[in-house]
């Protein structure tokens, strides 16, 4: 089964991050769904879909959140972004601390909060809801 990347569908920074992943992934292994959508409600616990402070990667019934989700994503990106996987050597509590700082401030990084780019035909089937 493909992995599903859940993101905050109302966050411009998160939406731009999804576009970045689409552009730079080695192989199209990820599907995408908003944390506010039906797929998230079926697969994820309520505390995750109501909190919206973490990107979530769901694969085979397992969830990765915060920096672990980001590391999963980076190991599937093209060079040079693949090198971000080196942060795996940093203990998870330290990585998650920095992840949370970015997460709390993500709306400041973009000036669009609810504007979502319509996916091209060739990737539209990878978006779930």
C-alpha positions as a LaTeX table, in Angstrom:
\begin{tabular}{lrrr}
\hline
Residue & $x$ (\AA) & $y$ (\AA) & $z$ (\AA) \\
\hline
Unk1 & 0.00 & 0.00 & 0.00 \\
Unk2 & 1.14 & 3.51 & $-0.70$ \\
Unk3 & 1.82 & 5.75 & 2.23 \\
Unk4 & $-0.55$ & 8.64 & 2.92 \\
Unk5 & 0.76 & 12.05 & 3.87 \\
Unk6 & $-1.84$ & 13.91 & 5.95 \\
Unk7 & $-1.42$ & 17.67 & 6.18 \\
Unk8 & $-3.33$ & 20.69 & 7.45 \\
Unk9 & $-5.52$ & 21.53 & 4.46 \\
Unk10 & $-6.09$ & 25.09 & 5.69 \\
Unk11 & $-2.39$ & 25.93 & 5.98 \\
Unk12 & $-0.65$ & 27.61 & 3.04 \\
Unk13 & 2.76 & 26.48 & 4.31 \\
Unk14 & 1.54 & 22.88 & 4.48 \\
Unk15 & 0.04 & 23.05 & 1.00 \\
Unk16 & 3.26 & 24.46 & $-0.41$ \\
Unk17 & 5.14 & 21.66 & 1.35 \\
Unk18 & 2.95 & 19.10 & $-0.42$ \\
Unk19 & 3.74 & 20.79 & $-3.75$ \\
Unk20 & 7.45 & 20.61 & $-2.85$ \\
Unk21 & 7.19 & 16.88 & $-2.15$ \\
Unk22 & 5.36 & 16.30 & $-5.44$ \\
Unk23 & 8.11 & 18.11 & $-7.32$ \\
Unk24 & 11.07 & 16.41 & $-5.61$ \\
Unk25 & 10.10 & 12.85 & $-4.73$ \\
Unk26 & 12.14 & 10.04 & $-6.28$ \\
Unk27 & 9.10 & 7.87 & $-6.97$ \\
Unk28 & 5.43 & 8.70 & $-6.57$ \\
Unk29 & 4.87 & 6.60 & $-3.44$ \\
Unk30 & 2.85 & 9.08 & $-1.41$ \\
Unk31 & $-0.85$ & 9.80 & $-1.53$ \\
Unk32 & $-2.06$ & 13.05 & 0.06 \\
Unk33 & $-5.05$ & 13.89 & 2.23 \\
Unk34 & $-6.00$ & 16.79 & 4.49 \\
Unk35 & $-6.21$ & 16.13 & 8.22 \\
Unk36 & $-9.67$ & 17.70 & 8.05 \\
Unk37 & $-10.96$ & 15.17 & 5.49 \\
Unk38 & $-12.93$ & 11.94 & 5.50 \\
Unk39 & $-9.92$ & 9.66 & 4.97 \\
Unk40 & $-8.18$ & 11.14 & 8.01 \\
Unk41 & $-11.34$ & 10.72 & 10.10 \\
Unk42 & $-11.46$ & 7.02 & 9.16 \\
Unk43 & $-7.77$ & 6.20 & 9.63 \\
Unk44 & $-6.45$ & 8.51 & 12.35 \\
Unk45 & $-7.33$ & 9.01 & 16.01 \\
Unk46 & $-9.47$ & 12.05 & 16.82 \\
Unk47 & $-6.69$ & 13.76 & 18.81 \\
Unk48 & $-4.59$ & 13.91 & 15.62 \\
Unk49 & $-7.36$ & 15.19 & 13.34 \\
Unk50 & $-8.48$ & 17.81 & 15.84 \\
Unk51 & $-5.03$ & 19.06 & 16.86 \\
Unk52 & $-3.61$ & 19.72 & 13.35 \\
Unk53 & $-0.15$ & 20.49 & 14.72 \\
Unk54 & 1.61 & 17.61 & 13.03 \\
Unk55 & 2.12 & 16.28 & 9.58 \\
Unk56 & 1.25 & 12.58 & 9.65 \\
Unk57 & 2.48 & 9.74 & 7.47 \\
Unk58 & 0.24 & 6.68 & 7.61 \\
Unk59 & 1.56 & 3.38 & 6.28 \\
Unk60 & 0.20 & $-0.10$ & 6.85 \\
Unk61 & $-1.74$ & 0.89 & 9.97 \\
Unk62 & 1.20 & 2.74 & 11.54 \\
Unk63 & 1.52 & 6.48 & 12.04 \\
Unk64 & 4.59 & 8.65 & 11.95 \\
Unk65 & 4.22 & 12.18 & 13.28 \\
Unk66 & 6.31 & 15.32 & 13.66 \\
Unk67 & 10.01 & 14.90 & 12.80 \\
Unk68 & 9.68 & 11.14 & 12.18 \\
Unk69 & 7.13 & 11.85 & 9.45 \\
Unk70 & 9.41 & 14.49 & 7.95 \\
Unk71 & 12.35 & 12.06 & 7.94 \\
Unk72 & 10.22 & 9.45 & 6.19 \\
Unk73 & 9.37 & 12.01 & 3.54 \\
Unk74 & 12.96 & 13.26 & 3.10 \\
Unk75 & 14.37 & 9.78 & 2.54 \\
Unk76 & 12.06 & 9.57 & $-0.46$ \\
Unk77 & 13.18 & 12.86 & $-2.03$ \\
Unk78 & 15.69 & 13.45 & $-4.81$ \\
Unk79 & 19.22 & 14.70 & $-4.32$ \\
Unk80 & 20.12 & 17.06 & $-2.61$ \\
Unk81 & 17.05 & 17.02 & $-0.34$ \\
Unk82 & 17.68 & 13.38 & 0.50 \\
Unk83 & 20.55 & 14.56 & 2.69 \\
Unk84 & 18.10 & 15.96 & 5.25 \\
Unk85 & 17.66 & 12.33 & 6.31 \\
Unk86 & 21.00 & 12.74 & 8.13 \\
Unk87 & 19.01 & 14.43 & 10.93 \\
Unk88 & 17.94 & 10.91 & 11.90 \\
Unk89 & 21.07 & 10.80 & 14.12 \\
Unk90 & 19.60 & 13.55 & 16.31 \\
Unk91 & 17.39 & 12.14 & 19.07 \\
Unk92 & 13.68 & 12.38 & 18.36 \\
Unk93 & 12.82 & 14.66 & 21.34 \\
Unk94 & 15.30 & 17.27 & 20.08 \\
Unk95 & 14.07 & 17.02 & 16.46 \\
Unk96 & 10.45 & 17.24 & 17.63 \\
Unk97 & 11.23 & 20.34 & 19.70 \\
Unk98 & 12.37 & 22.17 & 16.56 \\
Unk99 & 9.52 & 20.69 & 14.53 \\
Unk100 & 7.01 & 22.15 & 17.01 \\
Unk101 & 8.57 & 25.61 & 16.75 \\
Unk102 & 8.08 & 25.54 & 12.97 \\
Unk103 & 4.60 & 24.05 & 13.33 \\
Unk104 & 3.44 & 26.77 & 15.73 \\
Unk105 & 4.65 & 29.47 & 13.35 \\
Unk106 & 3.70 & 27.89 & 10.01 \\
Unk107 & 0.95 & 30.41 & 9.24 \\
Unk108 & 3.54 & 33.20 & 9.41 \\
Unk109 & 5.66 & 31.56 & 6.68 \\
Unk110 & 3.08 & 32.13 & 3.94 \\
Unk111 & 0.51 & 34.80 & 3.43 \\
Unk112 & $-2.10$ & 32.40 & 2.07 \\
Unk113 & $-4.02$ & 30.26 & 4.51 \\
Unk114 & $-6.87$ & 28.69 & 2.56 \\
Unk115 & $-5.75$ & 28.92 & $-1.04$ \\
Unk116 & $-4.91$ & 25.53 & $-2.47$ \\
Unk117 & $-3.33$ & 24.92 & $-5.87$ \\
Unk118 & $-5.45$ & 22.61 & $-8.00$ \\
Unk119 & $-3.33$ & 19.54 & $-8.73$ \\
Unk120 & $-2.35$ & 18.73 & $-12.30$ \\
Unk121 & $-4.12$ & 15.82 & $-14.01$ \\
Unk122 & $-1.08$ & 13.56 & $-13.61$ \\
Unk123 & $-1.11$ & 13.81 & $-9.77$ \\
Unk124 & $-4.79$ & 14.46 & $-9.05$ \\
Unk125 & $-5.44$ & 10.74 & $-8.38$ \\
Unk126 & $-2.91$ & 10.87 & $-5.54$ \\
Unk127 & $-5.10$ & 13.24 & $-3.52$ \\
Unk128 & $-7.62$ & 11.52 & $-1.27$ \\
Unk129 & $-10.55$ & 12.85 & 0.71 \\
\hline
\end{tabular}
